[in-house]
XYZ file of C-alpha atoms in Angstrom:
727
model
C 194.120 64.006 -200.647
C 196.510 66.406 -202.356
C 196.920 65.961 -206.113
C 200.016 66.516 -208.214
C 199.704 68.099 -211.659
C 201.726 67.647 -214.831
C 201.441 68.884 -218.429
C 202.889 67.367 -221.579
C 202.407 65.758 -224.982
C 201.391 62.105 -225.394
C 204.280 60.436 -227.225
C 203.054 56.866 -227.604
C 200.737 54.327 -225.999
C 201.985 51.232 -224.226
C 198.399 50.047 -223.724
C 194.953 51.476 -224.458
C 191.529 49.857 -223.944
C 188.676 51.254 -226.017
C 186.283 49.291 -223.816
C 186.930 50.909 -220.426
C 189.309 53.778 -221.247
C 192.273 52.433 -219.248
C 195.542 53.583 -220.803
C 199.267 53.420 -220.176
C 201.304 55.909 -222.198
C 204.548 57.850 -222.352
C 204.133 61.582 -221.752
C 206.770 64.056 -222.914
C 206.809 66.650 -220.131
C 209.390 69.376 -220.795
C 211.565 66.905 -222.695
C 211.395 64.255 -219.985
C 209.555 60.911 -220.638
C 207.044 59.984 -217.925
C 204.984 56.790 -217.791
C 201.333 57.603 -217.068
C 198.451 55.233 -216.318
C 194.773 55.735 -215.548
C 191.165 55.522 -216.702
C 191.059 58.509 -219.036
C 188.773 59.864 -221.758
C 189.604 59.291 -225.430
C 193.110 60.596 -225.813
C 195.413 60.374 -228.808
C 199.120 60.366 -229.582
C 200.325 63.948 -230.194
C 197.690 65.401 -227.868
C 198.722 67.902 -225.215
C 197.145 67.145 -221.839
C 196.898 68.539 -218.341
C 196.840 65.698 -215.799
C 195.953 65.537 -212.115
C 196.850 62.553 -209.958
C 199.652 61.186 -207.821
C 203.044 59.552 -208.181
C 203.234 55.812 -207.504
C 206.052 53.280 -207.543
C 205.594 50.054 -209.491
C 207.848 47.158 -208.418
C 208.585 46.185 -212.018
C 208.192 49.434 -213.998
C 209.420 51.957 -211.449
C 208.052 55.468 -210.883
C 204.764 56.237 -212.667
C 202.128 58.960 -212.615
C 198.640 57.660 -211.812
C 196.216 60.132 -213.385
C 192.699 60.633 -212.022
C 191.708 63.599 -214.213
C 192.685 64.625 -217.708
C 192.015 67.868 -219.559
C 192.815 67.969 -223.257
C 194.870 70.829 -224.657
C 194.792 70.813 -228.444
C 198.289 70.484 -229.950
C 199.891 73.589 -231.463
C 203.136 72.302 -232.948
C 203.366 70.868 -236.459
C 204.778 67.578 -235.139
C 202.078 67.329 -232.471
C 199.320 68.096 -234.978
C 200.523 65.420 -237.391
C 200.542 62.833 -234.590
C 197.181 64.002 -233.285
C 195.377 63.936 -236.647
C 197.172 60.804 -237.844
C 196.160 58.784 -234.791
C 192.743 57.794 -236.180
C 190.888 60.185 -233.875
C 188.982 61.766 -236.762
C 187.399 59.401 -239.265
C 188.575 60.349 -242.752
C 192.065 61.438 -241.672
C 194.855 58.898 -241.337
C 198.652 59.421 -241.223
C 198.904 60.250 -244.960
C 196.179 62.908 -245.000
C 197.364 64.244 -241.629
C 200.778 64.863 -243.195
C 199.248 66.561 -246.253
C 196.832 68.741 -244.279
C 199.385 69.958 -241.717
C 201.979 70.601 -244.453
C 199.420 72.727 -246.344
C 197.615 74.578 -243.519
C 200.311 74.467 -240.842
C 199.357 75.099 -237.210
C 196.016 76.576 -238.352
C 194.641 73.182 -239.479
C 192.325 72.584 -236.478
C 190.793 76.041 -236.867
C 190.206 75.300 -240.589
C 188.450 71.995 -239.775
C 186.365 73.750 -237.126
C 185.327 76.907 -238.989
C 186.068 76.531 -242.724
C 186.048 72.799 -243.562
C 185.230 73.530 -247.244
C 188.840 74.752 -247.621
C 190.101 71.190 -247.045
C 189.463 70.438 -250.735
C 192.413 72.728 -251.523
C 194.518 69.689 -250.575
C 194.894 67.148 -253.386
C 192.821 63.983 -252.922
C 190.255 65.438 -250.522
C 186.761 65.631 -252.030
C 183.392 66.649 -250.661
C 182.560 63.178 -249.342
C 185.716 63.079 -247.216
C 185.146 66.669 -246.050
C 181.646 65.724 -244.838
C 183.094 62.708 -243.067
C 185.814 64.788 -241.379
C 183.373 67.544 -240.365
C 180.944 65.082 -238.772
C 183.732 63.200 -236.981
C 185.255 66.455 -235.655
C 181.897 67.643 -234.310
C 181.191 64.248 -232.780
C 184.613 64.178 -231.177
C 184.070 67.557 -229.527
C 180.630 66.532 -228.223
C 181.916 63.161 -226.991
C 184.786 64.919 -225.212
C 182.341 67.288 -223.488
C 180.162 64.360 -222.452
C 183.210 62.463 -221.224
C 184.298 65.329 -218.990
C 180.828 65.154 -217.414
C 180.937 61.344 -217.077
C 184.608 60.976 -216.211
C 184.059 62.471 -212.767
C 181.461 59.723 -212.217
C 183.796 56.894 -213.331
C 181.809 56.009 -216.459
C 183.957 54.517 -219.215
C 184.832 56.530 -222.344
C 183.632 53.689 -224.606
C 180.199 53.768 -222.975
C 180.115 57.579 -223.171
C 180.819 57.371 -226.930
C 177.962 54.883 -227.415
C 175.544 57.040 -225.405
C 176.464 60.105 -227.456
C 176.122 58.202 -230.740
C 172.572 57.154 -229.794
C 171.272 60.420 -228.327
C 173.621 62.938 -229.991
C 173.198 66.401 -228.438
C 170.398 65.215 -226.124
C 172.703 62.745 -224.350
C 173.463 64.872 -221.303
C 169.806 65.874 -220.813
C 168.697 62.200 -221.009
C 171.293 61.178 -218.430
C 170.294 63.922 -216.016
C 166.534 63.409 -216.439
C 166.257 59.587 -216.555
C 169.333 57.436 -217.267
C 167.121 54.337 -217.033
C 165.965 55.166 -220.555
C 169.292 53.708 -221.713
C 168.140 50.200 -220.720
C 164.906 50.569 -222.724
C 166.270 52.398 -225.750
C 169.874 51.240 -226.301
C 170.679 47.711 -227.435
C 173.417 46.114 -225.342
C 172.827 48.305 -222.279
C 170.852 46.421 -219.675
C 169.262 47.606 -216.471
C 172.383 46.945 -214.399
C 174.541 49.252 -216.516
C 171.869 51.971 -216.560
C 171.428 51.564 -212.796
C 175.150 51.895 -212.190
C 175.190 55.126 -214.210
C 172.075 56.458 -212.448
C 173.452 55.822 -208.965
C 176.726 57.529 -209.915
C 174.688 60.486 -211.172
C 172.992 60.797 -207.794
C 169.704 58.919 -208.246
C 168.379 57.313 -205.048
C 167.676 53.601 -204.469
C 163.956 54.331 -204.110
C 163.647 56.684 -207.097
C 160.389 55.972 -209.023
C 162.315 55.808 -212.317
C 164.583 53.135 -210.822
C 161.742 50.926 -209.580
C 159.776 51.231 -212.853
C 162.868 50.374 -214.867
C 163.572 47.389 -212.591
C 160.071 46.016 -213.237
C 160.439 46.362 -217.007
C 163.887 44.751 -216.841
C 162.490 41.763 -214.903
C 159.833 41.223 -217.596
C 162.392 41.594 -220.401
C 164.728 39.219 -218.605
C 161.962 36.594 -218.552
C 161.454 37.236 -222.290
C 165.149 36.513 -222.909
C 164.371 33.010 -221.587
C 161.359 32.704 -223.908
C 158.540 33.729 -221.542
C 156.035 36.432 -222.455
C 154.511 36.806 -218.981
C 155.651 36.832 -215.350
C 153.419 35.832 -212.435
C 152.670 38.934 -210.313
C 154.161 37.798 -206.969
C 157.182 36.369 -208.764
C 157.648 39.699 -210.572
C 157.486 41.654 -207.304
C 160.022 39.307 -205.692
C 162.417 39.486 -208.649
C 162.168 43.289 -208.789
C 162.882 43.720 -205.061
C 165.871 41.347 -205.293
C 167.187 43.074 -208.406
C 166.948 46.516 -206.812
C 168.361 45.231 -203.505
C 165.419 46.680 -201.578
C 164.594 43.565 -199.564
C 166.027 44.357 -196.136
C 163.722 43.165 -193.339
C 163.023 46.629 -191.965
C 162.119 48.027 -195.374
C 160.370 44.953 -196.833
C 156.811 46.282 -196.553
C 157.883 49.708 -197.793
C 159.666 48.099 -200.758
C 156.573 46.088 -201.690
C 154.431 49.215 -201.473
C 156.797 51.142 -203.762
C 156.855 48.304 -206.299
C 153.047 48.139 -206.148
C 152.821 51.906 -206.816
C 155.238 51.586 -209.745
C 153.172 48.714 -211.202
C 150.012 50.834 -211.026
C 151.803 53.760 -212.684
C 153.111 51.548 -215.506
C 149.650 49.987 -215.986
C 147.973 53.412 -216.145
C 150.505 54.512 -218.782
C 149.693 51.325 -220.795
C 153.296 50.150 -220.448
C 152.221 46.788 -218.984
C 149.182 44.497 -219.244
C 147.541 42.166 -216.719
C 145.998 38.731 -217.400
C 144.213 36.578 -214.823
C 144.131 32.798 -215.206
C 142.947 30.352 -212.502
C 142.962 33.213 -209.957
C 146.638 33.878 -210.715
C 147.730 37.269 -212.052
C 150.317 37.590 -214.826
C 152.007 40.720 -216.168
C 153.681 41.494 -219.470
C 154.775 44.423 -221.590
C 151.982 45.899 -223.700
C 153.939 45.173 -226.898
C 154.146 41.465 -225.948
C 150.431 41.334 -225.129
C 149.340 42.975 -228.380
C 151.672 40.725 -230.409
C 150.099 37.544 -228.998
C 146.605 38.995 -229.355
C 147.397 40.038 -232.920
C 148.689 36.586 -233.907
C 145.556 34.917 -232.519
C 143.226 37.432 -234.180
C 144.847 37.029 -237.605
C 145.088 33.229 -237.469
C 141.375 33.059 -236.619
C 140.651 35.575 -239.378
C 142.547 33.552 -241.981
C 140.765 30.345 -240.982
C 137.355 32.043 -241.125
C 137.650 33.738 -244.519
C 137.242 31.801 -247.779
C 140.052 31.216 -250.228
C 140.108 32.825 -253.658
C 140.923 29.433 -255.182
C 138.639 26.438 -255.451
C 140.780 23.361 -256.096
C 139.380 20.156 -257.562
C 140.258 18.135 -254.454
C 138.919 14.795 -255.773
C 140.984 15.045 -258.942
C 144.128 16.076 -257.045
C 143.577 13.274 -254.535
C 143.348 10.687 -257.330
C 146.558 12.007 -258.926
C 148.328 11.690 -255.565
C 147.014 8.151 -255.040
C 148.044 7.016 -258.529
C 150.973 9.146 -259.692
C 152.124 9.067 -263.309
C 155.284 7.211 -264.244
C 158.371 9.089 -263.034
C 156.450 10.955 -260.297
C 157.263 10.420 -256.633
C 155.004 8.147 -254.590
C 153.812 10.010 -251.509
C 152.812 8.190 -248.335
C 149.391 8.710 -246.813
C 150.472 11.436 -244.367
C 152.176 13.417 -247.151
C 149.020 13.178 -249.256
C 146.920 14.391 -246.291
C 149.361 17.271 -245.845
C 148.986 18.464 -249.439
C 145.193 18.200 -249.359
C 145.093 20.119 -246.062
C 147.212 22.933 -247.539
C 144.744 23.241 -250.442
C 141.558 22.904 -248.372
C 142.449 24.974 -245.301
C 143.687 28.539 -245.091
C 146.301 27.652 -242.443
C 148.089 24.297 -242.208
C 151.036 23.076 -240.143
C 153.258 20.262 -241.452
C 155.674 18.886 -238.867
C 158.149 16.005 -238.972
C 161.725 15.006 -238.238
C 164.605 14.490 -240.688
C 164.035 11.969 -243.470
C 160.229 12.090 -243.190
C 159.704 13.804 -246.546
C 158.880 17.421 -245.726
C 160.866 18.710 -248.732
C 159.233 16.131 -251.048
C 155.818 17.318 -249.855
C 156.731 20.970 -250.545
C 157.963 20.131 -254.065
C 154.742 18.291 -254.888
C 152.611 21.106 -253.466
C 154.518 23.689 -255.536
C 153.987 21.585 -258.665
C 150.219 21.657 -258.056
C 150.255 25.418 -257.408
C 152.238 25.977 -260.624
C 149.711 23.906 -262.587
C 146.828 25.861 -261.029
C 148.655 29.168 -261.721
C 148.524 30.191 -258.066
C 150.824 32.978 -256.855
C 153.073 31.807 -254.019
C 156.232 32.720 -252.142
C 158.658 30.645 -250.092
C 160.302 32.024 -246.957
C 162.274 31.013 -243.863
C 163.471 32.809 -240.712
C 167.183 32.753 -241.675
C 169.280 33.071 -244.812
C 170.719 29.585 -244.379
C 167.247 28.070 -244.022
C 166.061 29.933 -247.139
C 169.087 28.605 -249.028
C 168.137 25.059 -248.011
C 164.657 25.525 -249.506
C 166.233 26.653 -252.782
C 168.542 23.616 -252.796
C 165.669 21.237 -251.966
C 162.987 22.589 -254.317
C 164.817 24.491 -257.059
C 162.480 27.432 -256.338
C 163.440 30.876 -255.070
C 163.075 31.490 -251.335
C 163.969 34.429 -249.106
C 164.164 35.353 -245.440
C 160.995 36.617 -243.776
C 162.728 39.944 -243.116
C 163.533 40.338 -246.803
C 160.006 39.271 -247.759
C 158.494 41.986 -245.541
C 161.087 44.636 -246.590
C 162.252 46.812 -243.718
C 161.738 50.555 -244.238
C 164.410 52.610 -242.380
C 162.295 55.774 -242.612
C 159.329 54.341 -240.685
C 161.431 51.856 -238.643
C 158.906 49.190 -239.645
C 158.194 46.711 -242.417
C 157.005 47.959 -245.824
C 154.476 45.116 -246.051
C 151.955 45.334 -243.224
C 148.207 45.552 -242.530
C 147.930 48.608 -244.776
C 150.094 47.195 -247.583
C 149.617 43.434 -247.949
C 151.865 41.009 -249.792
C 150.735 40.126 -253.315
C 150.352 36.365 -253.084
C 147.831 33.553 -252.660
C 150.035 31.044 -250.807
C 152.866 31.659 -248.348
C 154.971 28.627 -247.413
C 157.316 29.123 -244.446
C 159.934 26.523 -243.537
C 161.690 26.162 -240.137
C 158.578 27.648 -238.522
C 159.674 26.506 -235.036
C 162.217 29.353 -235.145
C 159.611 32.105 -235.492
C 159.124 34.178 -232.331
C 155.923 36.003 -231.455
C 157.054 39.382 -232.836
C 158.116 38.085 -236.251
C 154.955 35.953 -236.429
C 152.822 39.037 -235.775
C 154.639 41.084 -238.444
C 154.282 38.250 -240.954
C 150.570 37.724 -240.319
C 149.825 41.460 -240.548
C 151.301 41.445 -244.065
C 149.256 38.454 -245.314
C 146.135 39.118 -247.430
C 143.003 37.776 -245.711
C 142.378 35.457 -248.663
C 145.856 33.893 -248.645
C 146.782 30.376 -247.527
C 149.554 30.001 -244.943
C 151.597 26.794 -244.742
C 153.953 26.462 -241.751
C 156.530 23.682 -241.995
C 158.809 22.775 -239.126
C 160.136 20.187 -236.732
C 158.161 20.509 -233.521
C 160.737 18.434 -231.624
C 163.498 21.004 -232.116
C 164.242 23.766 -229.656
C 161.690 26.590 -229.599
C 162.548 29.994 -231.061
C 165.499 31.980 -229.698
C 163.128 34.939 -229.343
C 160.212 35.039 -226.916
C 157.038 33.011 -227.356
C 156.227 29.462 -228.400
C 154.322 30.117 -231.602
C 154.406 26.791 -233.477
C 153.819 24.698 -230.335
C 150.965 26.943 -229.217
C 149.291 26.849 -232.636
C 149.390 23.038 -232.638
C 148.307 22.672 -228.989
C 145.314 24.955 -229.537
C 143.781 22.348 -231.908
C 142.511 25.264 -233.997
C 145.011 24.849 -236.849
C 144.971 21.694 -239.032
C 148.236 19.858 -238.332
C 149.776 16.935 -240.220
C 152.588 14.975 -238.552
C 155.013 13.091 -240.807
C 156.451 10.134 -238.906
C 157.536 7.557 -241.509
C 161.278 7.626 -242.281
C 161.890 7.040 -245.984
C 164.022 4.066 -246.905
C 166.792 6.168 -248.477
C 167.096 8.093 -245.188
C 167.404 4.945 -243.067
C 170.981 4.307 -244.180
C 172.154 7.395 -242.256
C 173.049 7.000 -238.583
C 172.413 10.749 -238.189
C 168.763 10.339 -239.178
C 168.256 7.014 -237.390
C 169.767 8.467 -234.207
C 167.753 11.676 -234.473
C 164.583 9.612 -234.182
C 166.091 7.460 -231.431
C 167.014 10.562 -229.421
C 163.527 11.925 -229.990
C 162.140 8.765 -228.385
C 164.583 9.045 -225.480
C 166.756 6.164 -226.731
C 170.547 6.118 -226.719
C 172.117 6.735 -230.162
C 173.976 3.885 -231.886
C 177.341 4.105 -233.632
C 176.871 1.075 -235.903
C 174.078 -0.482 -237.943
C 174.458 -2.992 -240.790
C 174.207 -1.286 -244.185
C 174.207 2.202 -242.601
C 176.690 4.968 -243.409
C 179.079 5.577 -240.519
C 178.257 9.266 -240.240
C 177.793 9.448 -236.443
C 180.481 8.984 -233.758
C 180.324 9.212 -229.969
C 183.779 9.873 -228.490
C 183.558 9.075 -224.778
C 185.551 11.562 -222.703
C 185.325 12.371 -218.983
C 187.627 15.426 -218.970
C 186.314 18.646 -220.555
C 189.867 19.966 -220.924
C 190.578 17.129 -223.394
C 187.935 18.399 -225.847
C 190.506 20.663 -227.521
C 192.685 17.667 -228.479
C 189.707 15.731 -229.858
C 188.555 18.751 -231.879
C 192.055 19.252 -233.291
C 192.178 15.612 -234.469
C 188.694 15.846 -236.002
C 189.440 19.107 -237.833
C 192.897 18.246 -239.123
C 192.768 14.440 -239.538
C 189.243 13.039 -239.725
C 187.512 15.664 -241.870
C 190.291 16.036 -244.507
C 190.184 12.215 -244.958
C 186.523 12.585 -245.894
C 187.025 15.650 -248.077
C 184.944 17.898 -245.789
C 185.824 21.595 -245.739
C 186.541 23.317 -242.433
C 184.457 26.241 -243.729
C 181.395 23.962 -243.612
C 182.146 22.654 -240.123
C 180.983 23.993 -236.779
C 181.248 23.232 -233.075
C 177.866 23.327 -231.304
C 177.736 23.616 -227.539
C 174.860 24.087 -225.073
C 176.263 27.161 -223.325
C 178.437 30.251 -223.758
C 180.519 30.152 -220.574
C 182.945 27.603 -219.174
C 185.872 25.656 -220.595
C 183.660 24.135 -223.319
C 181.408 27.137 -223.800
C 181.383 29.149 -227.021
C 183.615 31.920 -225.646
C 186.480 29.650 -224.605
C 186.155 27.362 -227.648
C 186.149 30.315 -230.049
C 189.372 31.626 -228.560
C 190.928 28.154 -228.915
C 189.621 27.581 -232.453
C 190.709 31.033 -233.630
C 194.234 30.096 -232.505
C 194.002 26.804 -234.416
C 192.427 28.070 -237.629
C 193.401 31.731 -238.014
C 196.580 32.346 -236.023
C 198.530 33.954 -238.879
C 196.140 36.856 -239.600
C 197.900 40.250 -239.367
C 194.906 42.617 -239.616
C 193.129 42.624 -236.253
C 191.311 44.747 -233.685
C 190.454 44.045 -230.045
C 187.079 45.052 -228.633
C 185.602 44.167 -225.234
C 188.223 41.487 -224.664
C 187.741 39.762 -228.052
C 190.295 40.002 -230.844
C 188.748 40.058 -234.328
C 191.048 39.049 -237.189
C 190.803 39.148 -240.960
C 189.385 35.774 -242.057
C 187.543 35.109 -238.785
C 184.103 33.511 -238.896
C 181.687 35.800 -237.016
C 177.987 35.873 -236.154
C 175.576 38.805 -235.875
C 173.776 38.639 -232.507
C 171.001 41.223 -232.950
C 168.587 42.255 -235.687
C 170.102 45.329 -237.344
C 167.492 46.498 -239.809
C 169.614 49.411 -241.037
C 172.387 47.055 -242.133
C 169.949 44.315 -243.232
C 171.719 41.723 -241.091
C 169.890 39.647 -238.515
C 170.409 37.666 -235.342
C 172.202 34.429 -236.259
C 173.622 35.541 -239.643
C 177.174 34.188 -240.114
C 179.894 35.829 -242.194
C 183.647 36.160 -242.685
C 185.725 39.237 -241.813
C 187.058 40.572 -245.143
C 189.108 43.557 -244.027
C 189.887 45.652 -240.959
C 190.632 49.344 -241.524
C 192.346 50.738 -238.429
C 192.506 54.248 -239.949
C 188.788 54.546 -240.686
C 188.030 52.370 -237.629
C 185.850 50.029 -239.676
C 185.603 46.273 -240.065
C 183.971 44.648 -243.114
C 182.115 41.319 -242.966
C 180.950 39.319 -245.981
C 177.623 37.571 -245.372
C 176.727 34.993 -248.016
C 178.084 35.371 -251.528
C 177.557 39.074 -252.188
C 176.584 41.114 -249.110
C 179.471 42.981 -247.439
C 178.577 45.000 -244.332
C 180.681 47.716 -242.651
C 180.885 47.951 -238.850
C 182.374 50.882 -236.959
C 184.650 49.614 -234.206
C 182.140 50.764 -231.574
C 179.528 48.472 -233.203
C 181.576 45.314 -232.677
C 179.406 44.363 -229.696
C 176.960 43.161 -232.378
C 179.409 40.447 -233.486
C 180.831 37.348 -231.825
C 183.319 34.793 -233.127
C 181.445 31.873 -234.700
C 183.852 28.944 -234.984
C 181.773 27.567 -232.105
C 178.154 28.637 -231.598
C 175.400 27.767 -229.158
C 172.965 25.058 -230.224
C 170.136 27.593 -229.915
C 171.821 29.877 -232.464
C 172.314 26.982 -234.915
C 168.589 26.543 -235.603
C 167.689 26.695 -239.271
C 171.269 25.976 -240.330
C 172.942 22.859 -241.683
C 176.655 22.070 -241.787
C 178.556 19.269 -243.498
C 180.205 18.403 -240.173
C 179.101 19.120 -236.612
C 181.010 18.531 -233.347
C 178.987 18.565 -230.101
C 180.601 18.501 -226.612
C 178.175 17.083 -223.988
C 179.310 17.261 -220.353
C 177.847 17.503 -216.866
C 179.033 21.139 -216.835
C 175.973 21.754 -219.026
C 173.681 20.139 -216.430
C 171.126 22.990 -216.313
C 170.725 22.909 -220.102
C 170.761 19.170 -220.767
C 167.478 18.555 -222.570
C 166.392 16.043 -225.202
C 165.363 18.693 -227.748
C 168.753 20.419 -227.345
C 170.673 17.242 -228.276
C 168.176 16.467 -231.053
C 168.565 19.966 -232.537
C 172.371 19.714 -232.460
C 172.448 16.315 -234.189
C 170.011 17.355 -236.926
C 172.256 20.278 -237.955
C 174.705 17.748 -239.483
C 174.448 16.819 -243.175
C 177.406 14.473 -243.639
C 178.964 13.656 -240.271
C 178.416 14.325 -236.574
C 180.729 13.799 -233.598
C 179.446 13.778 -230.003
C 182.271 14.212 -227.472
C 181.620 13.765 -223.780
C 180.191 11.859 -220.867
C 177.699 9.019 -221.229
C 176.033 10.199 -218.011
C 175.466 13.712 -219.404
C 173.911 12.341 -222.598
C 171.682 9.982 -220.576
C 170.416 12.884 -218.447
C 169.607 14.911 -221.564
C 167.715 11.985 -223.134
C 165.597 11.553 -219.987
C 164.745 15.253 -219.804
C 161.928 15.563 -222.328
C 160.161 18.420 -220.542
C 162.523 21.252 -221.313
C 161.433 24.683 -220.130
C 157.714 25.383 -220.303
C 157.324 28.893 -221.699
C 154.729 31.137 -220.132
C 152.500 32.301 -223.002
C 148.771 32.842 -223.573
C 148.502 32.351 -227.337
C 146.561 29.095 -226.867
C 143.987 30.871 -224.707
C 143.612 33.716 -227.209
C 143.128 31.222 -230.053
C 140.500 29.222 -228.175
C 138.394 32.104 -226.864
C 136.441 34.951 -228.414
C 137.767 37.559 -225.980
C 138.698 40.846 -227.716
């Protein structure tokens, strides 16, 4: 097909997507405006370009040039340079500094930035910090442009090219040519399918060894995203062949042989591990295997080694049985819990809301203070740590903060070589701890320390892989105390009464004599009506009760669909933050100043973690940065190309709500959620509410959830490792 060619200067953009590089802009070609569209590398207003493509006629917009290739020609005119530099292309230069720099250096400005950037300080207001920023951004821009030229011919988006360059820097092209499947293993947010798409465009074959090995690792990681640590061998082979689309009848045996060869190669490189149980073979990543093994080894080690402290158990028991005037009376299970914490090196305390877990902790801390024992309090999330502080009056921190991440080593400061200085570690919301965090925590504990794990075993398991708390209890190796008695002061709350009803598989009630009316079930058959119910709750019901919208959340079982988090967040943003002027759009989501957002990955460099919720403070379109305030003091900067780490958080999944509490919670429950309707899901959602909870939905959907007490059984081997002496 013959291509037309045009040259010109980009005047202005009618549309530009940073996500996939599609742009519509007006090109000034020899004084004549031309509308151009196409998937093009990062281009800026004021830039001179050479375009190849063809002329097309649009029914509404008329004649346009559809570009298939774009070569940048750096601007040479003063006007073009000001537009080019003022467009936000180079971090550190916005319209004001672009004007100053071009006025001072004239048409030579780009050469100055490229060869003599130190001269930029001749312009008033530009110091060394800004010069360093400009120099780095200019170099990055050149390298990204070179990479984009390479990738553009293979239809790979400019936004993805920029992310690849940012991760690998000058090695990016070599990595792509040698093994693009590394992207799936080494870059967060790039899965196997994206890496595979890139690899196939770069000429890799369907049966390439790198492709099959990467497919196997992806299948194991995909199982881990659903909580499993292992995959049964035949199931893994089947999933890999389906994923790689190798399962045609004629090539079935050949496909199986290639997968088998790749499995052997990965095993020999110690990338995967094999476990046999009841003549069934299971495979996992080596890191998963060693994490489970490590947790079992350290739990057994803690239980076997003596404590540094010898408590007078008889005396403490008598004081618990006959407390002094003004002291809280503990029930028998609470007393057993405290004695177990003092007598055993590892103890688990589990119980639902209103059963006195916080009271037990406070009493235990009082004893430790009297005995002058060093202790620390921790929880998996910032919100959960804050709840400990509110409940006990003692300082608590997140587990990540307790272990102190070291950016230099990319690991925790406290580890097996540098143990925490404490005698007791008390961890709340322990059901949230995945196998990897559990392993890191246990490695940092002194062998003589006591570990107390407190949690609600009936909640959802951890978002991350593994089933740590359940496995520890089921092994019967760790002393476990279950608190079941609901305290009288908690029985006047329908939230707490219904939490225990749901846990028993019983339907919640909306009225009890002498009980606070803090639970409502709004029956609704049509999911599309949820928006109207939510609007009434937010703007009528909650203000009547003096409950802030800032301390309110919508919890839903899933992310997709009309009542999934994505759709609800779009709706709620329109309701609650429609007037915000500062905004940026990334990957189809518009982020506005004042939006509630959630971090969806652990970012150790920024010290923000999966599930942290904050508010967007400012959006700087010149520096291409967005600032989020987490908690009361911590403000974190995100480059625009890091916004895939954030999602809107007016509505969040029930899984992501673990460890948090809100004054008001709204929970849609519909048959659309059929695959996720489980008793522990509904129980977890209800127990996030402190003051009031609204269920909206179908009676049938709620009944199905209440009957489904099984949930998903996670494939783990921690119980086996705890029970056996195998190395």
